[in-house]
Every structure is written in C-alpha cells, then in structure tokens.
Short mmCIF file of C-alpha atoms and ligand atoms in Angstrom, two decimals:
data_model
loop_
_atom_site.label_atom_id
_atom_site.label_comp_id
_atom_site.label_asym_id
_atom_site.label_seq_id
_atom_site.Cartn_x
_atom_site.Cartn_y
_atom_site.Cartn_z
CA MET R 1 69.69 38.80 72.15
CA LYS R 2 66.84 37.96 69.77
CA ILE R 3 66.62 34.47 68.30
CA PHE R 4 64.42 33.53 65.37
CA VAL R 5 63.13 29.95 65.64
CA ILE R 6 61.91 28.11 62.56
CA ASN R 7 60.06 24.82 62.20
CA ALA R 8 59.77 24.18 58.46
CA GLY R 9 57.46 21.48 57.15
CA SER R 10 56.92 20.36 53.58
CA SER R 11 54.23 22.98 52.90
CA SER R 12 54.20 24.99 56.11
CA LEU R 13 56.54 27.02 58.26
CA LYS R 14 56.05 27.89 61.92
CA TYR R 15 58.17 30.55 63.56
CA GLN R 16 58.78 32.45 66.78
CA LEU R 17 60.96 35.45 67.52
CA ILE R 18 62.16 35.13 71.11
CA ASP R 19 63.85 37.79 73.21
CA MET R 20 66.39 35.73 75.14
CA ASN R 21 66.90 38.40 77.80
CA THR R 22 63.36 37.80 79.01
CA GLU R 23 62.65 34.46 77.25
CA LYS R 24 59.42 36.10 76.02
CA VAL R 25 57.93 35.49 72.58
CA MET R 26 57.94 38.78 70.64
CA ALA R 27 56.02 37.37 67.69
CA LYS R 28 54.97 34.03 66.32
CA GLY R 29 53.15 32.77 63.31
CA LEU R 30 52.60 30.32 60.54
CA CYS R 31 52.94 30.18 56.75
CA GLU R 32 50.49 27.69 55.29
CA ARG R 33 50.11 26.12 51.86
CA ILE R 34 53.62 26.99 50.65
CA GLY R 35 53.88 25.97 47.00
CA ILE R 36 50.13 25.41 46.81
CA GLU R 37 47.36 27.80 45.80
CA GLY R 38 45.85 29.82 48.65
CA SER R 39 49.04 30.45 50.68
CA LYS R 40 48.60 32.48 53.82
CA LEU R 41 50.76 34.01 56.53
CA THR R 42 49.25 34.44 59.99
CA HIS R 43 51.50 36.69 62.07
CA LYS R 44 50.86 37.25 65.79
CA PRO R 45 52.96 40.04 67.31
CA ALA R 46 52.84 40.13 71.12
CA GLY R 47 50.49 42.82 72.37
CA LYS R 48 49.27 43.72 68.87
CA ASP R 49 46.51 42.52 66.56
CA GLU R 50 46.93 39.40 64.47
CA TYR R 51 48.03 40.20 60.92
CA VAL R 52 47.05 37.94 58.02
CA VAL R 53 48.69 38.17 54.57
CA GLU R 54 47.14 36.18 51.76
CA SER R 55 49.81 36.16 49.10
CA PRO R 56 51.32 33.55 46.77
CA MET R 57 54.27 31.68 48.35
CA PRO R 58 55.71 29.56 45.58
CA THR R 59 58.71 28.64 47.75
CA HIS R 60 59.81 28.58 51.40
CA THR R 61 62.11 31.52 50.56
CA ALA R 62 59.07 33.55 49.50
CA GLY R 63 57.34 32.60 52.77
CA ILE R 64 60.35 33.55 54.89
CA LYS R 65 60.64 36.90 53.09
CA LEU R 66 57.01 37.66 53.97
CA VAL R 67 57.67 36.69 57.60
CA LEU R 68 60.78 38.88 57.81
CA ASP R 69 58.84 41.79 56.28
CA ALA R 70 56.08 41.28 58.86
CA LEU R 71 58.64 41.22 61.72
CA CYS R 72 60.06 44.60 60.58
CA ASP R 73 56.73 46.13 59.52
CA GLU R 74 56.02 49.53 61.04
CA LYS R 75 52.52 48.61 62.14
CA HIS R 76 52.64 44.85 62.73
CA GLY R 77 56.34 44.40 63.38
CA VAL R 78 58.30 43.94 66.60
CA ILE R 79 61.84 44.88 65.48
CA SER R 80 63.18 47.82 63.50
CA SER R 81 65.52 45.88 61.22
CA LEU R 82 66.71 42.35 60.51
CA SER R 83 70.06 43.19 62.11
CA ASP R 84 68.20 42.95 65.46
CA ILE R 85 68.10 39.17 64.96
CA THR R 86 71.28 37.57 66.34
CA ALA R 87 70.81 34.03 65.08
CA VAL R 88 68.34 31.53 63.70
CA GLY R 89 67.52 28.16 65.27
CA HIS R 90 65.92 25.40 63.20
CA ARG R 91 64.01 22.37 64.33
CA VAL R 92 65.48 19.48 62.36
CA VAL R 93 63.65 16.19 62.56
CA HIS R 94 66.38 13.62 61.93
CA GLY R 95 70.04 13.82 62.85
CA GLY R 96 70.70 10.10 62.47
CA GLU R 97 73.72 8.87 64.43
CA MET R 98 75.68 11.90 63.30
CA PHE R 99 74.16 14.46 65.64
CA SER R 100 73.85 13.86 69.36
CA LYS R 101 73.73 17.58 70.13
CA SER R 102 72.53 20.78 68.53
CA THR R 103 75.03 22.17 66.05
CA LEU R 104 76.01 25.30 64.14
CA ILE R 105 75.03 24.91 60.50
CA THR R 106 77.99 24.78 58.10
CA GLU R 107 78.25 23.54 54.52
CA GLU R 108 79.47 20.22 55.94
CA VAL R 109 76.49 19.96 58.31
CA LYS R 110 74.13 20.66 55.41
CA LYS R 111 75.65 17.74 53.50
CA ALA R 112 75.19 15.50 56.54
CA LEU R 113 71.56 16.60 56.78
CA GLU R 114 71.06 15.54 53.19
CA VAL R 115 72.37 12.10 54.13
CA CYS R 116 69.92 12.00 57.06
CA SER R 117 67.06 12.87 54.67
CA GLU R 118 67.00 9.21 53.76
CA PHE R 119 65.56 8.56 57.24
CA ALA R 120 62.99 11.37 57.21
CA PRO R 121 62.12 11.96 53.57
CA LEU R 122 59.10 14.12 54.36
CA HIS R 123 60.75 16.32 56.99
CA ASN R 124 64.51 16.77 56.61
CA PRO R 125 64.37 18.18 53.05
CA ALA R 126 61.93 20.85 54.30
CA ASN R 127 64.27 21.66 57.21
CA LEU R 128 67.15 22.09 54.75
CA ILE R 129 65.03 24.29 52.49
CA GLY R 130 64.30 26.45 55.56
CA ILE R 131 68.02 26.79 56.28
CA ASN R 132 68.78 27.74 52.67
CA ALA R 133 65.84 30.13 52.55
CA ILE R 134 67.23 32.04 55.56
CA GLU R 135 70.63 32.23 53.85
CA GLU R 136 68.98 33.67 50.79
CA ALA R 137 66.89 36.16 52.70
CA MET R 138 69.36 37.20 55.43
CA GLY R 139 72.77 36.44 53.91
CA LYS R 140 75.36 33.78 54.68
CA ASP R 141 76.72 35.55 57.76
CA ILE R 142 73.70 35.02 60.00
CA PRO R 143 74.55 32.15 62.38
CA GLN R 144 72.13 29.23 62.06
CA VAL R 145 71.78 26.30 64.42
CA GLY R 146 70.14 22.91 63.89
CA VAL R 147 68.32 21.34 66.86
CA PHE R 148 67.43 17.71 66.25
CA ASP R 149 64.39 15.74 67.42
CA THR R 150 66.57 12.65 67.59
CA ALA R 151 69.66 14.09 69.34
CA PHE R 152 68.57 13.64 72.97
CA HIS R 153 67.97 9.92 72.41
CA GLN R 154 71.48 9.22 71.10
CA THR R 155 72.55 8.20 74.63
CA MET R 156 70.39 5.04 74.47
CA PRO R 157 72.41 1.86 74.90
CA ALA R 158 72.49 -0.63 72.01
CA LYS R 159 70.24 -3.06 73.91
CA ALA R 160 67.50 -0.41 73.75
CA PHE R 161 68.06 0.89 70.23
CA MET R 162 68.68 -2.33 68.27
CA TYR R 163 65.93 -4.28 66.53
CA GLY R 164 65.90 -8.06 66.36
CA ILE R 165 66.58 -8.22 62.62
CA PRO R 166 69.86 -9.26 60.92
CA TYR R 167 72.73 -7.10 62.19
CA LYS R 168 73.77 -6.18 58.66
CA TYR R 169 70.76 -3.87 58.35
CA TYR R 170 72.14 -1.81 61.20
CA GLU R 171 75.67 -1.87 59.80
CA ASN R 172 74.73 -1.15 56.20
CA ASP R 173 71.51 0.81 56.50
CA LYS R 174 71.57 2.23 60.04
CA ILE R 175 68.19 0.66 60.79
CA ARG R 176 67.74 1.14 64.56
CA ARG R 177 65.59 3.02 67.05
CA TYR R 178 66.29 6.77 66.96
CA GLY R 179 63.35 8.22 68.86
CA PHE R 180 61.74 11.63 68.35
CA HIS R 181 60.33 14.58 70.35
CA GLY R 182 63.81 14.70 71.91
CA THR R 183 63.75 18.47 72.35
CA SER R 184 60.52 18.18 74.31
CA HIS R 185 61.72 15.25 76.47
CA ARG R 186 64.93 17.16 77.22
CA PHE R 187 63.09 20.38 78.06
CA VAL R 188 60.51 18.87 80.42
CA SER R 189 62.97 16.56 82.17
CA ALA R 190 65.22 19.55 82.89
CA GLU R 191 62.22 21.57 84.09
CA ALA R 192 61.14 18.68 86.33
CA ALA R 193 64.57 18.58 87.99
CA LYS R 194 64.34 22.33 88.61
CA LEU R 195 60.87 21.94 90.07
CA LEU R 196 62.05 19.14 92.37
CA GLY R 197 65.11 21.19 93.34
CA LYS R 198 67.49 18.31 92.66
CA PRO R 199 70.34 17.83 90.18
CA ILE R 200 69.03 15.95 87.14
CA GLU R 201 72.05 13.63 87.45
CA GLU R 202 70.43 12.18 90.58
CA LEU R 203 66.97 11.60 89.14
CA ASN R 204 65.12 8.90 87.22
CA ILE R 205 62.42 10.65 85.19
CA ILE R 206 59.80 9.31 82.77
CA THR R 207 58.65 11.97 80.33
CA VAL R 208 55.28 11.35 78.72
CA HIS R 209 54.70 13.50 75.63
CA LEU R 210 51.08 12.99 74.57
CA GLY R 211 49.94 15.02 71.57
CA ASN R 212 48.94 14.22 68.02
CA GLY R 213 52.18 12.30 67.99
CA SER R 214 52.99 10.67 71.32
CA SER R 215 56.12 9.23 72.86
CA VAL R 216 57.46 8.24 76.26
CA ALA R 217 61.11 8.45 77.34
CA ALA R 218 63.15 7.05 80.22
CA VAL R 219 65.59 9.73 81.38
CA LYS R 220 68.17 8.42 83.85
CA GLY R 221 70.51 10.99 85.33
CA GLY R 222 69.57 13.45 82.57
CA LYS R 223 70.32 10.96 79.78
CA CYS R 224 67.76 9.14 77.69
CA ILE R 225 68.10 5.38 78.05
CA ASP R 226 64.98 4.34 76.12
CA THR R 227 62.10 5.84 74.21
CA SER R 228 58.97 4.54 72.54
CA MET R 229 59.27 5.94 69.01
CA GLY R 230 61.59 4.06 66.74
CA PHE R 231 63.33 4.23 63.39
CA THR R 232 60.46 6.53 62.45
CA PRO R 233 57.82 8.43 64.50
CA LEU R 234 55.29 5.72 63.59
CA ALA R 235 56.45 3.38 66.36
CA GLY R 236 55.53 3.20 70.04
CA MET R 237 52.07 3.79 71.44
CA LEU R 238 49.05 4.36 69.23
CA MET R 239 48.59 8.06 68.47
CA GLY R 240 46.09 10.44 66.83
CA THR R 241 46.21 8.77 63.42
CA ARG R 242 49.40 6.63 63.70
CA CYS R 243 49.14 2.95 64.60
CA GLY R 244 52.21 2.73 66.84
CA CYS R 245 53.75 -0.72 67.30
CA VAL R 246 51.81 -3.57 65.73
CA ASP R 247 52.77 -7.15 64.94
CA PRO R 248 55.03 -6.55 61.90
CA ALA R 249 53.54 -9.58 60.14
CA ILE R 250 50.25 -7.70 59.79
CA ILE R 251 51.79 -5.41 57.16
CA PRO R 252 52.61 -8.00 54.44
CA ILE R 253 49.37 -9.86 55.20
CA LEU R 254 47.26 -6.74 54.59
CA MET R 255 49.30 -5.78 51.54
CA ASP R 256 48.78 -9.22 49.97
CA LYS R 257 45.12 -9.52 50.90
CA TYR R 258 44.07 -6.06 49.67
CA ASN R 259 46.72 -5.63 46.97
CA LEU R 260 48.07 -2.51 48.66
CA SER R 261 51.16 -0.63 47.53
CA THR R 262 53.81 0.44 50.06
CA LYS R 263 52.47 3.98 49.71
CA GLU R 264 48.93 2.84 50.50
CA ILE R 265 49.87 0.77 53.54
CA ASN R 266 52.06 3.62 54.78
CA ASN R 267 49.13 5.96 54.45
CA ILE R 268 46.84 3.59 56.36
CA MET R 269 49.34 3.23 59.21
CA ASN R 270 50.19 6.94 59.40
CA LYS R 271 46.93 8.68 58.57
CA GLU R 272 44.04 6.27 59.09
CA SER R 273 45.01 4.43 62.25
CA GLY R 274 45.52 5.33 65.91
CA VAL R 275 42.62 6.58 68.00
CA TYR R 276 41.06 7.89 64.81
CA GLY R 277 41.13 4.48 63.15
CA ILE R 278 39.79 2.72 66.24
CA SER R 279 37.02 5.20 67.04
CA GLY R 280 36.06 6.23 63.51
CA VAL R 281 35.24 9.55 65.20
CA SER R 282 38.29 11.81 65.33
CA SER R 283 41.96 12.05 66.15
CA ASP R 284 41.19 14.94 68.49
CA PHE R 285 40.99 13.81 72.10
CA ARG R 286 38.33 16.38 72.94
CA ASP R 287 36.01 14.87 70.30
CA LEU R 288 36.81 11.38 71.58
CA ALA R 289 35.96 12.33 75.15
CA THR R 290 32.66 13.87 74.03
CA ALA R 291 31.77 10.80 71.95
CA ALA R 292 32.73 8.43 74.75
CA ASP R 293 30.58 10.42 77.21
CA GLU R 294 27.67 10.05 74.79
CA GLY R 295 28.11 6.29 74.89
CA ASN R 296 30.24 5.67 71.79
CA ALA R 297 31.95 2.39 72.69
CA ARG R 298 34.68 2.63 70.04
CA ALA R 299 35.65 6.13 71.17
CA GLN R 300 35.91 4.75 74.72
CA LEU R 301 37.98 1.81 73.44
CA ALA R 302 40.37 4.20 71.66
CA LEU R 303 40.83 6.17 74.87
CA ASP R 304 41.26 2.99 76.91
CA MET R 305 43.93 1.71 74.51
CA PHE R 306 45.73 5.04 74.62
CA MET R 307 45.80 5.13 78.43
CA TYR R 308 46.70 1.44 78.72
CA GLN R 309 49.64 1.76 76.34
CA THR R 310 50.87 4.89 78.13
CA LYS R 311 50.75 2.97 81.42
CA SER R 312 52.62 0.00 79.91
CA TYR R 313 55.48 2.26 78.82
CA ILE R 314 55.63 3.98 82.20
CA ALA R 315 55.82 0.66 84.04
CA SER R 316 58.37 -0.74 81.62
CA TYR R 317 60.65 2.31 81.90
CA ALA R 318 60.34 2.36 85.70
CA ALA R 319 61.72 -1.19 85.61
CA ALA R 320 64.42 -0.24 83.08
CA MET R 321 65.66 2.52 85.41
CA GLY R 322 65.28 0.57 88.64
CA GLY R 323 62.66 2.98 89.95
CA VAL R 324 61.25 6.37 89.04
CA ASP R 325 61.44 9.67 90.91
CA ALA R 326 59.10 11.63 88.66
CA ILE R 327 56.62 11.11 85.85
CA VAL R 328 56.08 14.20 83.71
CA PHE R 329 53.06 14.67 81.45
CA THR R 330 53.37 17.16 78.60
CA ALA R 331 52.08 18.25 75.12
CA GLY R 332 48.49 18.84 73.92
CA VAL R 333 46.85 15.83 75.58
CA GLY R 334 49.32 15.41 78.45
CA GLU R 335 48.91 19.05 79.49
CA ASN R 336 45.17 19.36 78.94
CA SER R 337 43.46 16.05 79.66
CA PRO R 338 43.12 15.20 83.37
CA ASP R 339 41.15 12.08 82.36
CA VAL R 340 43.94 10.65 80.21
CA ARG R 341 46.52 11.38 82.93
CA GLU R 342 44.34 9.71 85.53
CA GLY R 343 43.76 6.66 83.34
CA ALA R 344 47.46 6.31 82.59
CA ILE R 345 48.44 6.34 86.28
CA GLU R 346 45.49 4.43 87.70
CA GLY R 347 46.34 1.21 89.52
CA MET R 348 50.03 1.99 89.93
CA GLU R 349 49.85 2.43 93.70
CA PHE R 350 51.62 -0.93 94.07
CA MET R 351 54.63 0.77 92.47
CA GLY R 352 54.36 3.75 94.79
CA ILE R 353 52.78 5.95 92.14
CA LYS R 354 49.60 7.84 92.94
CA MET R 355 48.14 11.15 91.82
CA ASP R 356 45.92 13.58 93.64
CA LYS R 357 42.70 13.71 91.62
CA GLU R 358 41.80 17.23 92.77
CA LYS R 359 45.23 18.68 91.95
CA ASN R 360 45.06 16.84 88.62
CA LYS R 361 42.23 19.18 87.54
CA VAL R 362 44.44 22.28 87.74
CA ARG R 363 46.11 23.69 84.60
CA GLY R 364 49.65 24.80 83.84
CA THR R 365 52.86 23.61 85.52
CA VAL R 366 51.57 21.62 88.47
CA ASP R 367 52.58 18.92 90.92
CA ILE R 368 49.68 16.46 90.98
CA THR R 369 51.29 13.94 93.34
CA ALA R 370 49.19 12.38 96.10
CA PRO R 371 50.78 12.84 99.55
CA GLU R 372 51.48 9.09 99.97
CA SER R 373 53.07 8.67 96.52
CA LYS R 374 56.81 7.84 96.40
CA THR R 375 57.03 9.05 92.81
CA LYS R 376 56.24 12.65 91.90
CA VAL R 377 53.63 13.10 89.19
CA LEU R 378 54.00 16.41 87.35
CA VAL R 379 52.40 18.31 84.49
CA ILE R 380 54.86 20.60 82.70
CA PRO R 381 53.95 22.43 79.49
CA THR R 382 56.56 21.71 76.85
CA ASN R 383 58.31 24.52 74.99
CA GLU R 384 60.38 23.16 72.15
CA GLU R 385 60.82 26.61 70.61
CA LEU R 386 62.39 28.00 73.79
CA MET R 387 64.71 24.98 73.98
CA ILE R 388 65.76 25.58 70.35
CA ALA R 389 66.33 29.27 71.11
CA LYS R 390 68.40 28.39 74.21
CA ASP R 391 70.61 25.97 72.26
CA THR R 392 71.02 28.55 69.51
CA LYS R 393 71.99 31.22 72.03
CA ASP R 394 74.52 28.89 73.69
CA LEU R 395 76.12 27.96 70.38
CA VAL R 396 76.47 31.49 69.02
CA LYS R 397 77.54 33.11 72.31
P1 LIG D 1 51.29 17.97 67.93
O1 LIG D 1 51.78 16.57 68.06
O2 LIG D 1 50.60 18.26 66.65
O3 LIG D 1 52.29 19.02 68.37
P2 LIG D 1 49.86 18.81 70.31
O4 LIG D 1 50.89 18.52 71.32
O5 LIG D 1 49.52 20.22 70.00
O6 LIG D 1 50.11 18.01 68.98
O7 LIG D 1 48.52 18.05 70.78
C1 LIG D 1 47.38 18.06 70.00
C2 LIG D 1 46.33 17.22 70.71
O8 LIG D 1 46.04 17.83 71.97
C3 LIG D 1 45.02 17.11 69.95
O9 LIG D 1 44.75 15.74 69.71
C4 LIG D 1 44.00 17.65 70.91
O10 LIG D 1 42.89 16.86 70.96
C5 LIG D 1 44.68 17.57 72.25
N1 LIG D 1 44.10 18.54 73.17
C6 LIG D 1 44.19 19.87 73.14
N2 LIG D 1 43.46 20.41 74.14
C7 LIG D 1 42.86 19.38 74.79
C8 LIG D 1 41.98 19.27 75.91
N3 LIG D 1 41.54 20.35 76.57
N4 LIG D 1 41.60 18.03 76.30
C9 LIG D 1 42.04 16.95 75.66
N5 LIG D 1 42.88 16.98 74.61
C10 LIG D 1 43.28 18.17 74.18
#
C-alpha cells in the first residue's frame, strides 16, 4: 500500500510518498512560492537524482499536478501510474474540539474544517486547498484522511486547557488551550514505550519537541494531560522567532506606547521574538551556539532562556503526572543539540533525572540515561509523515 502524505502551507507544499509495506519513503519533495513568481518544485526520488522543475504554480492544484507528474515520470518517478496510490493523508493544523482523532475526509468534514479555520487562519485554509486540489487532480474517489496537530491534546482535562478569563469566551468563542505538534508528541511517546518495552498505558512520559516551533507535552498512560502551546502555537516556551508566554499586559502596553496595530504586534511576537529577538543573531540554534562560543552574551542568554524554560516545563509536568518514567527529546534542536539537551536536564538529579554526557553525544534514536537515573532520558527522531501515513492506512483499510 502506497500512501501520499501532504503538508500544505499558504504558499508551499511538502509531500512524501511512503510504501507502507516497508515504511520507506519512495519520494519526497517541496513546492515553493505557490501563487508567487519564481515557483519551484524540488522532487527527491529515493535512490535517484534530485529533480527540480521551475514552472509557474498559480495555485496549489497546479503544484500538486506537477508533483503527481514527477511521481509518475519515466526518469524521475517512482510509480507507474496514479492508481498505485491507495490514499492521501493530510496534515491539518487545527481540528478545534471537533476532532480528537484522525478522520476520513467527507463533505461534512470539509465544512467542519472551514469552521476551524477561524482558529488557524494562516494554516487551515491551505490544508483545505490541498484536499480540494487532490480531488481535482485525482478524482473524488481517492480516499483522503485529515491528521490534526491538535487531536492528540484533546484528552487534556479542563483544569489544564482552560484560561483564567471569563467563562463565556470558552462557551461562545471556544477560547482554550488546544496545543500543537500533537502528531509528533503521539509518535515519539509511542516509540518511547516500544523502546522501553512497556505498555504505554503504564508510563508517564514527557515529550520535548524542540524545533523552530517548540512544545512540551505530558503524556500519562498514552494520553496527553497537558501541553505548553495554547490557543495558538505562539504560547509556551520561547521559540526560534516566537515569544512564547509573556505577561499578557505587555501587549496592550506596547501597542499603546508605539501605536502598533494588531497586525504589527502579532508580527513582532511571531516573527521578531524568541531566541532571534533576544540574541539579535539568528533563530537557528547552530548560529546561536557559534555566536555564544565567540562570546556573544545575548546569544548565550537566548540559549540559557530556552534551556531554562524547557526545564521548567519538564519539572512542572513531572509534578502534574506524579512522576516521570521517560523524557523524550525530538525535532531539529531536540535531536541534534547535545548542549541544549544537557542544559535542559542539568540539576534535576534531585528528581532522579540524570543523563549520561557521553551517550548524549551520539546521534539517532538513543538512550542517554545515566545508570543511576530513575527516569529514562531518550532521543527519538520524530516522523510526523509516517504517523500521518499510518493513520491514513488504518482508516482506509
Ligand atoms: P520546524 O519547527 O521548522 O519543523 P525543525 O524541527 O526542523 O523545525 O528544527 C529546526 C531547528 O533545528 C533550527 O532552528 C536548527 O537550528 C535546529 N538544528 C538543526 N540541526 C541542528 C544542530 N546540529 N544543532 C543545533 N540545532 C540544530
């Protein structure tokens, strides 16, 4: 069974074709600058040369048609015809309170996704366009599945998802914590249970997804009971360019003082803040590490804040779960930065958490626990695309 996985953004589209018999990626790629001048498809078939097509893509449908042509191309393709594709799985950012699991896309589901677009105005419309573009290119009969970033977190109890604002805003406007990166938290917590050889139902796991966007989740018995992102992916710890949680009173104060519009303050908090805003150097953790090594104090401060906030969430979630069996680091920074992992765990011996600094230098899926540690410390590469493909396979089977 071959599953086509799509992650559609407002002007980009990432994809993978996965053979579910082997769980191997047959091809992957990216359409960039959809609807803008200079559109480009970069197609990477497994075991073959990269293939780049520079061609106008006025719409997502045009982009998807180019991708499908590339997949079936005699020279650069990996399948002989589109009928080789069994189903399509889409990453959908926001499922609101309506979707607590992945779901087959129907006309009704599409309408519900439109309703959820209110919560993710930049992302959900693009996800819907991706779904419609597949229908146009492959026909209405191809099964499509939506896999939501928010779904895994729907098990949070009200005490974790409610905000301390008047209740009517939850009732009328569904303002609450939703959480994101759910597909990643679900994938790595399940992998951790496999690695530990125990049923996930018996484990308390803290999953620490550190990338451009970062979030931490408390997974008790396989169910999320709390997570750091909120109503939007701006909340939680500070990130590459996002501020994370700040005193909410800062927002109106800055708006008044500098006469900023909502769009401008949103831009500052989403694009100009985080480790980038603190360091003034970069949002890329490799650049920050280099700058800090060269003595840049603000780059060091940004890293210190990032590690400190990660640690605060870990400690808080360990308390929320009454103990923690495993801490799992994942995503770009979590998988690749031994220094950030070390800084985030440092000083937690009093809680029975200690890593082995030598093992921490190794790459890939690795147990970096020190022998005397009660809690396992693991690094597990995330694979959201495979999780989407698995859900899609299960739903169409
Ligand atoms: P996204 O949230 O965009 O999916 P990723 O999970 O791909 O992000 O993470 C991107 C981040 O990973 C970048 O900030 C980059 O600096 C960081 N990263 C990648 N490789 C390394 C590395 N070797 N050391 C430290 N950070 C790294």
